[in-house]
mmCIF file of C-alpha atoms in Angstrom:
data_model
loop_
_atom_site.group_PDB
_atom_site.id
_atom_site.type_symbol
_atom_site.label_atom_id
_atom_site.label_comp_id
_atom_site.label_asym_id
_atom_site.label_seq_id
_atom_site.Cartn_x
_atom_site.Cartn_y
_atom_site.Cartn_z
ATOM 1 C CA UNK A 120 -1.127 -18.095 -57.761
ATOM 2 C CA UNK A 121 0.876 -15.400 -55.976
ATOM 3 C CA UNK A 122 3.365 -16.792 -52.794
ATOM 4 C CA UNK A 123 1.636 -15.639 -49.293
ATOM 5 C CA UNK A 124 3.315 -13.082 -47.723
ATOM 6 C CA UNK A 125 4.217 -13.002 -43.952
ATOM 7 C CA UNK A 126 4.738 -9.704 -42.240
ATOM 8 C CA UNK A 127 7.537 -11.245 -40.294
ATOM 9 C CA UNK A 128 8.139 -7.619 -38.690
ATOM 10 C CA UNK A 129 5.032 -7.215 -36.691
ATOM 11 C CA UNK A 130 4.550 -11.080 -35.918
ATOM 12 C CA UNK A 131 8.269 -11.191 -34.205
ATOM 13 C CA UNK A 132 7.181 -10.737 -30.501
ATOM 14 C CA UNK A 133 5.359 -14.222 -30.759
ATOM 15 C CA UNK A 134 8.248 -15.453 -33.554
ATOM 16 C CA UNK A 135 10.593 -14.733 -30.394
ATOM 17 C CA UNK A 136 8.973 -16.304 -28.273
ATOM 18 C CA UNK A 137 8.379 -19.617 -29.931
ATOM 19 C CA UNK A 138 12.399 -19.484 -31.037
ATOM 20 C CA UNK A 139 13.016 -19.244 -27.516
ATOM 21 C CA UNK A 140 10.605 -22.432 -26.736
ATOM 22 C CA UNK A 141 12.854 -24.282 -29.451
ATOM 23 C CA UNK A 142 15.563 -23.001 -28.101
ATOM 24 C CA UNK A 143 15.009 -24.584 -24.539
ATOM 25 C CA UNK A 144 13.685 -27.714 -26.286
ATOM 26 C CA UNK A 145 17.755 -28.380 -27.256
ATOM 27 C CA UNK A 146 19.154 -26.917 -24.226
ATOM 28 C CA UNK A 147 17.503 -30.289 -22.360
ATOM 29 C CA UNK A 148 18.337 -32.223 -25.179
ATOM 30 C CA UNK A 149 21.925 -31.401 -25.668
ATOM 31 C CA UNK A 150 23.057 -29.372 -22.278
ATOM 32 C CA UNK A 151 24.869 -30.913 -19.013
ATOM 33 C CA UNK A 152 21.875 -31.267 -16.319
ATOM 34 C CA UNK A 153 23.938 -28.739 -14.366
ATOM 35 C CA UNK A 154 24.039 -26.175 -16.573
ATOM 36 C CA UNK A 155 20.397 -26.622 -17.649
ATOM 37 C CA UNK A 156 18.825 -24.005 -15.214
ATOM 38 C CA UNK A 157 20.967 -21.232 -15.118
ATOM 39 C CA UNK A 158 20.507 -21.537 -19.323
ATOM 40 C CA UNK A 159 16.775 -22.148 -19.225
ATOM 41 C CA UNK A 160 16.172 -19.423 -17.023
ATOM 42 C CA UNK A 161 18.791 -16.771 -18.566
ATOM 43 C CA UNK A 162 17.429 -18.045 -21.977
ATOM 44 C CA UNK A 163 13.658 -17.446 -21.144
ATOM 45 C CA UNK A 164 13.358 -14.356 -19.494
ATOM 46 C CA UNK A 165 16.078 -12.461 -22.271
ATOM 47 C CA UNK A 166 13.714 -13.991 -24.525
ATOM 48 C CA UNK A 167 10.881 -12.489 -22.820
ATOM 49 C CA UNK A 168 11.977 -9.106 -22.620
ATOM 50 C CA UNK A 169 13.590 -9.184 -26.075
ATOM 51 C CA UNK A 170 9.831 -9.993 -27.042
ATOM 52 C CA UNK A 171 8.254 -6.761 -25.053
ATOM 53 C CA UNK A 172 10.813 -4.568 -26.729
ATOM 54 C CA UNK A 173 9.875 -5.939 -30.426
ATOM 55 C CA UNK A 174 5.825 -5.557 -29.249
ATOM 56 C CA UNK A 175 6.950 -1.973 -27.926
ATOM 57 C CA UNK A 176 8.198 -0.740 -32.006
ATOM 58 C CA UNK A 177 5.618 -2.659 -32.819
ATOM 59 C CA UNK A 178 2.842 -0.550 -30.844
ATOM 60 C CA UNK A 179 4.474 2.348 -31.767
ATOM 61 C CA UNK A 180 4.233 1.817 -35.634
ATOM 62 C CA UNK A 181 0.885 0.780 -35.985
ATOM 63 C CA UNK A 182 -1.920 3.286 -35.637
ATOM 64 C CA UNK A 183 -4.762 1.673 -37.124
ATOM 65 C CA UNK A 184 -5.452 -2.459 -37.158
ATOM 66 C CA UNK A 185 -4.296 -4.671 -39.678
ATOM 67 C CA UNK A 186 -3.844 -7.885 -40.543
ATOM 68 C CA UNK A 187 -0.374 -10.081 -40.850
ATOM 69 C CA UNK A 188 -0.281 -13.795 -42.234
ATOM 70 C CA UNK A 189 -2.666 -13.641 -44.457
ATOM 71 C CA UNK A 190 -5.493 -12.514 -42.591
ATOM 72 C CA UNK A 191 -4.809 -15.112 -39.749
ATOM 73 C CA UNK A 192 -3.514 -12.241 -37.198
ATOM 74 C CA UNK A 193 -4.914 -9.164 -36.637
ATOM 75 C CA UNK A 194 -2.332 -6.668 -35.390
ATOM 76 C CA UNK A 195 -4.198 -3.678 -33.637
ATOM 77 C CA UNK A 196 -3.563 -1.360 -30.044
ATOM 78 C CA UNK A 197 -6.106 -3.506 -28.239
ATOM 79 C CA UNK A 198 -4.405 -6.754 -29.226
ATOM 80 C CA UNK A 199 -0.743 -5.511 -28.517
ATOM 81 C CA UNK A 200 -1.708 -4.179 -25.316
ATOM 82 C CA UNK A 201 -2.861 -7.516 -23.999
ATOM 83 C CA UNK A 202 0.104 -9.191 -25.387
ATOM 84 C CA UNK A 203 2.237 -7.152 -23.638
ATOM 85 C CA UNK A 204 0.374 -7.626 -20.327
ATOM 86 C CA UNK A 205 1.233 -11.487 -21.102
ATOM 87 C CA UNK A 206 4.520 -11.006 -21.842
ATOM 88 C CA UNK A 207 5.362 -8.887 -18.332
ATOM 89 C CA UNK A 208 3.183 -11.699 -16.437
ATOM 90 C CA UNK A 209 5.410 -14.665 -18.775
ATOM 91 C CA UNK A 210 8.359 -12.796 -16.741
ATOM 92 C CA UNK A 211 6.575 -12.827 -13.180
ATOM 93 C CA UNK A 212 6.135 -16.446 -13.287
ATOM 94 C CA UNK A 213 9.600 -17.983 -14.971
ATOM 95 C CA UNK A 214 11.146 -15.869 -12.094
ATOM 96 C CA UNK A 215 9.019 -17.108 -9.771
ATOM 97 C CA UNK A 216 9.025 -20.494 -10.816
ATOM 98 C CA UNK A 217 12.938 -20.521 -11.259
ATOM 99 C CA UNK A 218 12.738 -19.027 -7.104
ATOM 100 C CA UNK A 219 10.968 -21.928 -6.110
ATOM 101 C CA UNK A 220 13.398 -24.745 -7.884
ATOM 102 C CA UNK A 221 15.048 -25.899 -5.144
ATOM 103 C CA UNK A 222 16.949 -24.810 -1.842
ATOM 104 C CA UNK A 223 19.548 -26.947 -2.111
ATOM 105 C CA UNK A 224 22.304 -24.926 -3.089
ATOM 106 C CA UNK A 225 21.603 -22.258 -0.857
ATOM 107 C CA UNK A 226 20.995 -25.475 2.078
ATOM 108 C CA UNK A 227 17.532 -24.353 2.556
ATOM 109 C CA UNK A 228 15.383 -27.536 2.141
ATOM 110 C CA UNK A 229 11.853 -27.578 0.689
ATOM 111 C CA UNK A 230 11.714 -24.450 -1.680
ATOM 112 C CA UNK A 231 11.144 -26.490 -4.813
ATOM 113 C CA UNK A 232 7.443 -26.533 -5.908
ATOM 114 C CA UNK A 233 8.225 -29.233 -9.076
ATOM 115 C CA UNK A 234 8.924 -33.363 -8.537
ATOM 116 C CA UNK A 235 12.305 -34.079 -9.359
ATOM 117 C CA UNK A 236 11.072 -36.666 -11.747
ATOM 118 C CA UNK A 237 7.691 -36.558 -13.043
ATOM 119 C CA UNK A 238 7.624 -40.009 -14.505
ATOM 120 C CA UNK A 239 8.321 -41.879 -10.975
ATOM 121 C CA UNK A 240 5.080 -42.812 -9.399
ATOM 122 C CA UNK A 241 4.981 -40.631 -5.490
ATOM 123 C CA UNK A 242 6.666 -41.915 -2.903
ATOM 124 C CA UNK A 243 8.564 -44.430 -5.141
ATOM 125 C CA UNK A 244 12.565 -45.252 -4.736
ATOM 126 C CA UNK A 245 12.843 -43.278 -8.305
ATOM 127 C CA UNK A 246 11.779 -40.339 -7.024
ATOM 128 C CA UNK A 247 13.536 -40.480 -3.641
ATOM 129 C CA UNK A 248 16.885 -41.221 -5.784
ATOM 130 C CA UNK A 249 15.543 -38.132 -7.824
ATOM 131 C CA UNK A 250 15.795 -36.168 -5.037
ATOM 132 C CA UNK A 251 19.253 -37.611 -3.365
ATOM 133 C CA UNK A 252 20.647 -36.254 -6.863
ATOM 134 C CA UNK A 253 18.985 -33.101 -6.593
ATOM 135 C CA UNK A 254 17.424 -33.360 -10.342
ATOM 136 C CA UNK A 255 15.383 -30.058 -11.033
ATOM 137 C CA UNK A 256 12.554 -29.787 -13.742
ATOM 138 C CA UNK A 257 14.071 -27.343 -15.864
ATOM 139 C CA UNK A 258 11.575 -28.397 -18.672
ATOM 140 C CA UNK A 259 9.016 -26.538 -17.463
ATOM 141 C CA UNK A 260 10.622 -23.512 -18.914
ATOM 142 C CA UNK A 261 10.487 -24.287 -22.862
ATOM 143 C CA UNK A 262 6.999 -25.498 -21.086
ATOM 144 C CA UNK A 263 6.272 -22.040 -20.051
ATOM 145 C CA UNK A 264 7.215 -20.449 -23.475
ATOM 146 C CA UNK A 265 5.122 -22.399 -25.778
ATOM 147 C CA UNK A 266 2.304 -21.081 -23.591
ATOM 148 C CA UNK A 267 3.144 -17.784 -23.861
ATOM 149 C CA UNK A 268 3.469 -18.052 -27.143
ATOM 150 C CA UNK A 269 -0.092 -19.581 -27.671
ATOM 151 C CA UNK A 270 -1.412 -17.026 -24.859
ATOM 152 C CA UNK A 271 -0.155 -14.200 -27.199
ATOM 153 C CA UNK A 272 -1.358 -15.316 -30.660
ATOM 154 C CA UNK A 273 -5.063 -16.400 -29.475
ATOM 155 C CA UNK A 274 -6.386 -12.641 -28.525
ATOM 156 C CA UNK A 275 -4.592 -11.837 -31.865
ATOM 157 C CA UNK A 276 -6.326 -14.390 -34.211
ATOM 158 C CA UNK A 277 -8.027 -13.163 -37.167
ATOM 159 C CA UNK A 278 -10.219 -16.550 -37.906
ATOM 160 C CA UNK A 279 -11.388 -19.363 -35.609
ATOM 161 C CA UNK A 280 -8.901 -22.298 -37.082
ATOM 162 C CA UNK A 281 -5.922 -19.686 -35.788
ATOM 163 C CA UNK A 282 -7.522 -18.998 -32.613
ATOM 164 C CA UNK A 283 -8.524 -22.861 -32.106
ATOM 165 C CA UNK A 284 -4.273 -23.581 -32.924
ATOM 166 C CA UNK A 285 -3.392 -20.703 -30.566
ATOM 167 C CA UNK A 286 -5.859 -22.302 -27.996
ATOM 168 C CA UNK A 287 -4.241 -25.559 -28.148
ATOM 169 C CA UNK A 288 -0.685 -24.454 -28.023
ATOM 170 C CA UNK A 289 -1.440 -22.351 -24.807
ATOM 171 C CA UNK A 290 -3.463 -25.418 -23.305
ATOM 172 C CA UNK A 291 -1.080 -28.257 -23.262
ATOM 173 C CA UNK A 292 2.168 -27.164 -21.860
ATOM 174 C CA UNK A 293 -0.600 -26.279 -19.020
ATOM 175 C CA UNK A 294 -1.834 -29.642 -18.863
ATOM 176 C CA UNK A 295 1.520 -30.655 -18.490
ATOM 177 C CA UNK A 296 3.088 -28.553 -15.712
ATOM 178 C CA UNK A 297 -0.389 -28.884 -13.692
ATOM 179 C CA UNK A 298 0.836 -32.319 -12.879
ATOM 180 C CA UNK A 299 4.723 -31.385 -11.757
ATOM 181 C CA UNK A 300 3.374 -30.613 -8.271
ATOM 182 C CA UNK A 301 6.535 -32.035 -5.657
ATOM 183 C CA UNK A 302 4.135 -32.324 -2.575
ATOM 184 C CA UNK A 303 0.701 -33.226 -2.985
ATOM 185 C CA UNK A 304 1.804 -35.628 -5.717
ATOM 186 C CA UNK A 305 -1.447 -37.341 -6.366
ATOM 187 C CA UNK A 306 -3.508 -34.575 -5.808
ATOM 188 C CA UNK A 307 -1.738 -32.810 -8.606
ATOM 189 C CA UNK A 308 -1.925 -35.619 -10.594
ATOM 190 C CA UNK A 309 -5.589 -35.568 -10.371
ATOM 191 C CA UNK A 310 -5.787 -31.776 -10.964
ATOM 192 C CA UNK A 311 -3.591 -32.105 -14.371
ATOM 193 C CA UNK A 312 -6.217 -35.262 -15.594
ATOM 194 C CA UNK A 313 -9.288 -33.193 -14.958
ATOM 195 C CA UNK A 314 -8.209 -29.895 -16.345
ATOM 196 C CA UNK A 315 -6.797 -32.295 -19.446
ATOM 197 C CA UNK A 316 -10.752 -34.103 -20.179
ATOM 198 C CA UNK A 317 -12.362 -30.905 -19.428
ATOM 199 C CA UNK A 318 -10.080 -28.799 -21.184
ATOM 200 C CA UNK A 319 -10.471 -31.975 -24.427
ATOM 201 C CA UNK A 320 -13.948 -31.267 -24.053
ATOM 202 C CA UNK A 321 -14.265 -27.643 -24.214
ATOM 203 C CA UNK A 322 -11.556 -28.115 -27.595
ATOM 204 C CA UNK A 323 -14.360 -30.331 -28.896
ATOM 205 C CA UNK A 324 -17.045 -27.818 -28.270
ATOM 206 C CA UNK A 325 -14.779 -25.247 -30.090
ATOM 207 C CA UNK A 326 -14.348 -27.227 -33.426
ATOM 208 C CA UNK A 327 -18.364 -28.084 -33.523
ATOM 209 C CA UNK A 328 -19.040 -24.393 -33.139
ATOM 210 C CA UNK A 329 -16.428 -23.491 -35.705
ATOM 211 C CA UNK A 330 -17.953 -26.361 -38.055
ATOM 212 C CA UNK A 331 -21.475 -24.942 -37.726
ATOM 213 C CA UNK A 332 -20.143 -21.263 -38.140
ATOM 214 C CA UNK A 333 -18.084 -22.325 -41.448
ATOM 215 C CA UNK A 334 -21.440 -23.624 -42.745
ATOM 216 C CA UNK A 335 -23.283 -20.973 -42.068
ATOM 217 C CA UNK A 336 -20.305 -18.186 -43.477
ATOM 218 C CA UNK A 337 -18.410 -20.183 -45.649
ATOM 219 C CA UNK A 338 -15.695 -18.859 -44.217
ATOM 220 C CA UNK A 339 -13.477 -19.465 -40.868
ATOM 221 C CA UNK A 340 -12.547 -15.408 -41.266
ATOM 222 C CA UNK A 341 -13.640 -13.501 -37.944
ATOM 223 C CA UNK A 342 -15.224 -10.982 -40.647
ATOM 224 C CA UNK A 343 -16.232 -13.052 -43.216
ATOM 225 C CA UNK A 344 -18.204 -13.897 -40.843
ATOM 226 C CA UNK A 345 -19.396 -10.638 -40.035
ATOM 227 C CA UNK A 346 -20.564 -9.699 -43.634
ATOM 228 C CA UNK A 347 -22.332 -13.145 -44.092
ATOM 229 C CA UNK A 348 -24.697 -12.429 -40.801
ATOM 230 C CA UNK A 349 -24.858 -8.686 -42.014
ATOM 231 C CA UNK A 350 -26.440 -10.448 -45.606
ATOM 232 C CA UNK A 351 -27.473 -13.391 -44.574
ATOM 233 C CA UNK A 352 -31.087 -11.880 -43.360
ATOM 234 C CA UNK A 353 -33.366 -13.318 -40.436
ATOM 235 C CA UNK A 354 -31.783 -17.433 -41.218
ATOM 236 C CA UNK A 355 -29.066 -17.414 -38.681
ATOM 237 C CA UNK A 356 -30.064 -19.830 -36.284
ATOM 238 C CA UNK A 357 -27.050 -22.160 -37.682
ATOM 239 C CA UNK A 358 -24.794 -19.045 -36.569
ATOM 240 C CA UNK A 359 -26.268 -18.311 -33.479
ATOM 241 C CA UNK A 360 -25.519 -22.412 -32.292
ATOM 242 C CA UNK A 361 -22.245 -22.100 -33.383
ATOM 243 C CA UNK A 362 -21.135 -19.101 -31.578
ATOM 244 C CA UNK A 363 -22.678 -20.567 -28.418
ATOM 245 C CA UNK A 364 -20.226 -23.340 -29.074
ATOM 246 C CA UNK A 365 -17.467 -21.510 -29.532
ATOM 247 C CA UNK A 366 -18.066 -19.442 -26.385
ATOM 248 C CA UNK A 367 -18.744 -22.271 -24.269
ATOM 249 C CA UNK A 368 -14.911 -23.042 -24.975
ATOM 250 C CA UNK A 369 -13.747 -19.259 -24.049
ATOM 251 C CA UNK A 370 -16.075 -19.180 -21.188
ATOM 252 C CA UNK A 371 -13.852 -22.644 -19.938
ATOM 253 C CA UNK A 372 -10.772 -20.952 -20.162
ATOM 254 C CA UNK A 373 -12.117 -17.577 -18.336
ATOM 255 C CA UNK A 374 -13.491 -19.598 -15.519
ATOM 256 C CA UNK A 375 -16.888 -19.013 -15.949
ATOM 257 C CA UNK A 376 -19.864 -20.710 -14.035
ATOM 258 C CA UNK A 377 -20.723 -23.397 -15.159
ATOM 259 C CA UNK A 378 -17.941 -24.321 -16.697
ATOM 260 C CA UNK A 379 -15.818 -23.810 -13.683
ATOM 261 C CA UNK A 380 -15.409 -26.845 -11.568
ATOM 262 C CA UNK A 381 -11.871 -27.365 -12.912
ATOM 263 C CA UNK A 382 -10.904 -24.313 -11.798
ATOM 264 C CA UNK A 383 -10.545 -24.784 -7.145
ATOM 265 C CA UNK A 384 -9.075 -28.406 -7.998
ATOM 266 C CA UNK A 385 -6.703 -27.457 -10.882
ATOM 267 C CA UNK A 386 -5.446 -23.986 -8.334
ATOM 268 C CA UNK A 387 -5.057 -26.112 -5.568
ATOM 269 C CA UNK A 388 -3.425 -29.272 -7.222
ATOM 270 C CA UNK A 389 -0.941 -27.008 -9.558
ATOM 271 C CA UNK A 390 2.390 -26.333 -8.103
ATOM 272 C CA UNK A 391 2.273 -22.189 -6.694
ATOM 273 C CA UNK A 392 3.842 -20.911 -9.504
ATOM 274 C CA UNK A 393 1.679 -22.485 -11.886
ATOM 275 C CA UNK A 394 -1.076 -21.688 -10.425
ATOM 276 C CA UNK A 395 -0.642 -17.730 -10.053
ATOM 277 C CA UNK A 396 0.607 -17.724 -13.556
ATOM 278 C CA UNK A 397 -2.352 -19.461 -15.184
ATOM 279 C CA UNK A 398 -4.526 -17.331 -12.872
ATOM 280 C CA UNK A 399 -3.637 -13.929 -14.601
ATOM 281 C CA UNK A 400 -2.118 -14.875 -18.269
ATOM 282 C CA UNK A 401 -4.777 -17.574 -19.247
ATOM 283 C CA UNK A 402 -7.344 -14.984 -18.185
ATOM 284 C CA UNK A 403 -6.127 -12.378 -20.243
ATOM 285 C CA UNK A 404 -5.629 -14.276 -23.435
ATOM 286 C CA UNK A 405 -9.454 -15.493 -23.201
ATOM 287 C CA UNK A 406 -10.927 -12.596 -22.399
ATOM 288 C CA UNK A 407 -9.106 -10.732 -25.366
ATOM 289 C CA UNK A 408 -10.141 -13.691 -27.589
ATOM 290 C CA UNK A 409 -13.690 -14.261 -26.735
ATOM 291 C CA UNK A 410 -13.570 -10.271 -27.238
ATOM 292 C CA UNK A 411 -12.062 -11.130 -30.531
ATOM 293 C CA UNK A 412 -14.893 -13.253 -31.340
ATOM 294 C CA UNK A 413 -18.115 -10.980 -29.920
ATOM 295 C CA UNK A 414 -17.207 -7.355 -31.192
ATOM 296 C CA UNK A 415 -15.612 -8.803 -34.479
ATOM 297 C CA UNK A 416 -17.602 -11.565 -35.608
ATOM 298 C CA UNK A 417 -20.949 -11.456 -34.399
ATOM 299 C CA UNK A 418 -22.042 -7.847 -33.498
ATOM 300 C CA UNK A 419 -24.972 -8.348 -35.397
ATOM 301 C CA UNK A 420 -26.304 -11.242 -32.871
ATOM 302 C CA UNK A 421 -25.725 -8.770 -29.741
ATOM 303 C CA UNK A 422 -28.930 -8.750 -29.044
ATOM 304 C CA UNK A 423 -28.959 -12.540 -28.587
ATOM 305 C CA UNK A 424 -25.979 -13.188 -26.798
ATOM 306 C CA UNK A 425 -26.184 -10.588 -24.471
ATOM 307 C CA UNK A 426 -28.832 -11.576 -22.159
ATOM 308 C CA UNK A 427 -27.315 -15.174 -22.033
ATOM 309 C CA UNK A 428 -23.997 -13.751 -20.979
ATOM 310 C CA UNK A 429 -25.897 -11.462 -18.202
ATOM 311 C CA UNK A 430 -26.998 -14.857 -16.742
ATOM 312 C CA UNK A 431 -23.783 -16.144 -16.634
ATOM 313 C CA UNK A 432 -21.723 -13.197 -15.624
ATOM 314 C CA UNK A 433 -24.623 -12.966 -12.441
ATOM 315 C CA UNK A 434 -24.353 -16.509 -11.779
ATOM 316 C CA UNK A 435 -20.132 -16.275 -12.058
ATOM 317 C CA UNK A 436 -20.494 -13.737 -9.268
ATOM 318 C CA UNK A 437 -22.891 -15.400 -7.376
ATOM 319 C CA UNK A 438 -21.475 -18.294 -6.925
ATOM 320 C CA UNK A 439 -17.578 -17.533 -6.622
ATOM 321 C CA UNK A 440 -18.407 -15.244 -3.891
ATOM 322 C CA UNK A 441 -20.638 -17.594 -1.979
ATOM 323 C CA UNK A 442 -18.466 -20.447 -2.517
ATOM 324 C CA UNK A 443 -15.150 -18.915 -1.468
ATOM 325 C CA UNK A 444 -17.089 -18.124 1.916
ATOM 326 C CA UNK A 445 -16.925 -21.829 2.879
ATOM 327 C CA UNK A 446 -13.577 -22.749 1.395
ATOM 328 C CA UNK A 447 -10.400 -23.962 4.240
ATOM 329 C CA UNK A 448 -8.014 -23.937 1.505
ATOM 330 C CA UNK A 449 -6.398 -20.988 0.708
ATOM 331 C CA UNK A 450 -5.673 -21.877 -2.928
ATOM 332 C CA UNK A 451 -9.379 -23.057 -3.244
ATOM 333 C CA UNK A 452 -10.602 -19.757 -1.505
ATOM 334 C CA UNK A 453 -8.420 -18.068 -4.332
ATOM 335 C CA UNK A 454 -9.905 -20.032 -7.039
ATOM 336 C CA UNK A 455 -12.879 -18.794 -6.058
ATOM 337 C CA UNK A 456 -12.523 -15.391 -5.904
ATOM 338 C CA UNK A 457 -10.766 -15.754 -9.163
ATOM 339 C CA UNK A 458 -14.242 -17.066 -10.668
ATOM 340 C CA UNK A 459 -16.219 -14.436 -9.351
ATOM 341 C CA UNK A 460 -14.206 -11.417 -10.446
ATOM 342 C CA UNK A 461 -14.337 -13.317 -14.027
ATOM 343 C CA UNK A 462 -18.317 -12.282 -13.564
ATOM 344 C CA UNK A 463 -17.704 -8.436 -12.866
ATOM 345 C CA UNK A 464 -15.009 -8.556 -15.897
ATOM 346 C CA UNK A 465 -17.533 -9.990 -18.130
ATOM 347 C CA UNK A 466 -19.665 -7.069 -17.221
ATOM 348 C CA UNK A 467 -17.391 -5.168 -19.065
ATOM 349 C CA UNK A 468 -17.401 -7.600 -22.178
ATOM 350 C CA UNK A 469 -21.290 -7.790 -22.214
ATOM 351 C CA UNK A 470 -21.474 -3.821 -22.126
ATOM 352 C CA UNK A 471 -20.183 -3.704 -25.594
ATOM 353 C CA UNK A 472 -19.023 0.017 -25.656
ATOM 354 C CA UNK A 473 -15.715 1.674 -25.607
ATOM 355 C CA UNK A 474 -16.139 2.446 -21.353
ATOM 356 C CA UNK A 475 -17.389 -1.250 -20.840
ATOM 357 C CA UNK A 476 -13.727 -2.242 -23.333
ATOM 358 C CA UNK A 477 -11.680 0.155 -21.228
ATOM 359 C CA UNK A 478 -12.817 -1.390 -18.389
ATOM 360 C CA UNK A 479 -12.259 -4.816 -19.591
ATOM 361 C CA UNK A 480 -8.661 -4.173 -20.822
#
């Protein structure tokens, strides 16, 4: 049997990335805790931009898609372009969340958005000792990688077990730094549990829809599946259940009603820098995947899943714009909005032709 082999060249802007993650992983482990930010932050956005400049030759060799690993990514313009929009938004928010670490050298209290210890229960003598010894949560930067990393590969996948890995890597370190809020303690608490279940759930829906889809193709391929619908004849109700599973999970991550009600309490629970840089680089790296998944996999069932996605990209608008009306929170009244322009973006998806991707991208 001939050895795999991995295009290492034109899978490095992720590869750099995910070094980088590592890389911060030992910096807590084995740095002084004064040292740790300046590092973590140097570290992560050098890693960042060393990533954009290896997706830049990257863009400029390739001309026509391909595949890398095996089949498992799928290197094309489309693809690149939204990684690089990640990347550029990865840079927005470390800088933003290493801005809002803490005021303390510069004697201007309250500036840090993350707990000094997210272990001590609120309000407890371990955090107010914490605090006294002006601990800062420089974890949240390897945190911030691996999700960029994950963000990156899961518009990129070339078959659902890649995409479903990619989707998991991005998720967790979210789950994570949901709950690092400083004020609002418990209500960020709360916000990082839900967005955890639901988010567990909407894995779970994933991995049923891929089961169903591998039963039906025989293959977890994005266009092995393809050519099995375009044989397979008039018999694909088994297909058409699983890729309602599988976009049940994308339409979670986008925002989409119904599947939004995480969405207001995780944006308002989230520390501010979280928050603005879930809102923008989650929502790219679903859209590109459940993209990935639509125009790649199952063209052939267009005329099925189009009419259900009109529904829900009229009842996304709808409802983000009528609830957003009502909200007193700003954050909420953001998380709002955010859900209904997911409905005028999936316009774009549903459309299915190169204006309706152009518009999309």
């Amino acid at each position: 049997m001939p050895t795999p082999s991995i295009e290492y060249g034109v899978l490095s802007p992720i590869l750099i990335v995910l070094g980088v993650a590592v890389a911060g992983v030992l910096v807590e482990a084995f740095a002084p805790r004064r040292a740790r930010y300046a590092t973590q932050v140097t570290l992560s956005v050098s890693g960042l931009l060393a990533a954009f400049g290896a997706l830049a030759q990257v863009y400029r060799d390739t001309t026509a898609g391909r595949t890398a690993a095996v089949g498992a990514v799928v290197i094309d313009r489309p693809g690149l372009f939204l990684q690089g929009a990640i990347l550029l938004i990865g840079v927005l928010g470390v800088l933003l969340i290493g801005e809002r670490r803490n005021g303390f050298d510069s004697g201007a209290e309250g500036l840090d958005a993350f707990t000094p210890q997210a272990s001590a229960s609120p309000g407890s003598l371990a955090e107010a000792v914490a605090t006294k010894a002006r601990n800062a949560q420089t974890e949240v930067f390897p945190l911030t990688m691996f999700a960029v990393a994950g963000m990156m590969l899961f518009p990129a996948a070339g078959d659902l077990l890649t995409m479903f890995i990619a989707l998991e890597v991005l998720s967790l370190p979210l789950y994570l730094m949901c709950g690092l809020a400083r004020y609002r303690r418990l209500q960020s608490q709360e916000a990082s549990l839900k967005y955890f279940l639901l988010g567990a759930f909407s894995s779970a829906f994933f991995l049923y829809g891929m089961a169903l889809l591998y039963g039906y193709a025989g293959t977890l391929s994005l266009t092995g599946i393809a050519d099995a619908l375009n044989t397979g004849g008039d018999g694909n109700s088994l297909a058409l259940i699983g890729v309602g599973l599988v976009a049940v999970a994308l339409l979670f991550k986008v925002g989409a009603v119904p599947f939004h009600s995480w969405v207001p309490d995780v944006y308002q629970g989230a520390p501010t820098p979280i928050t603005g840089f879930m809102a923008a680089a989650t929502k790219i790296a679903a859209f590109g995947a459940l993209m990935r998944v639509l125009y790649v996999a199952v063209p052939a069932l267009a005329e099925d899943w189009r009419p259900a996605l009109w529904v829900v990209a009229i009842l996304t608008m709808a409802l983000g714009t009528i609830a957003a009306i009502s909200q007193r929170d700003v954050n909420r009244m953001l998380a709002y909005s955010a859900v209904a322009h997911t409905g005028f973006i999936l316009t774009g998806v549903i459309a299915g032709n190169p204006a309706g991707v152009s518009g999309t991208l």
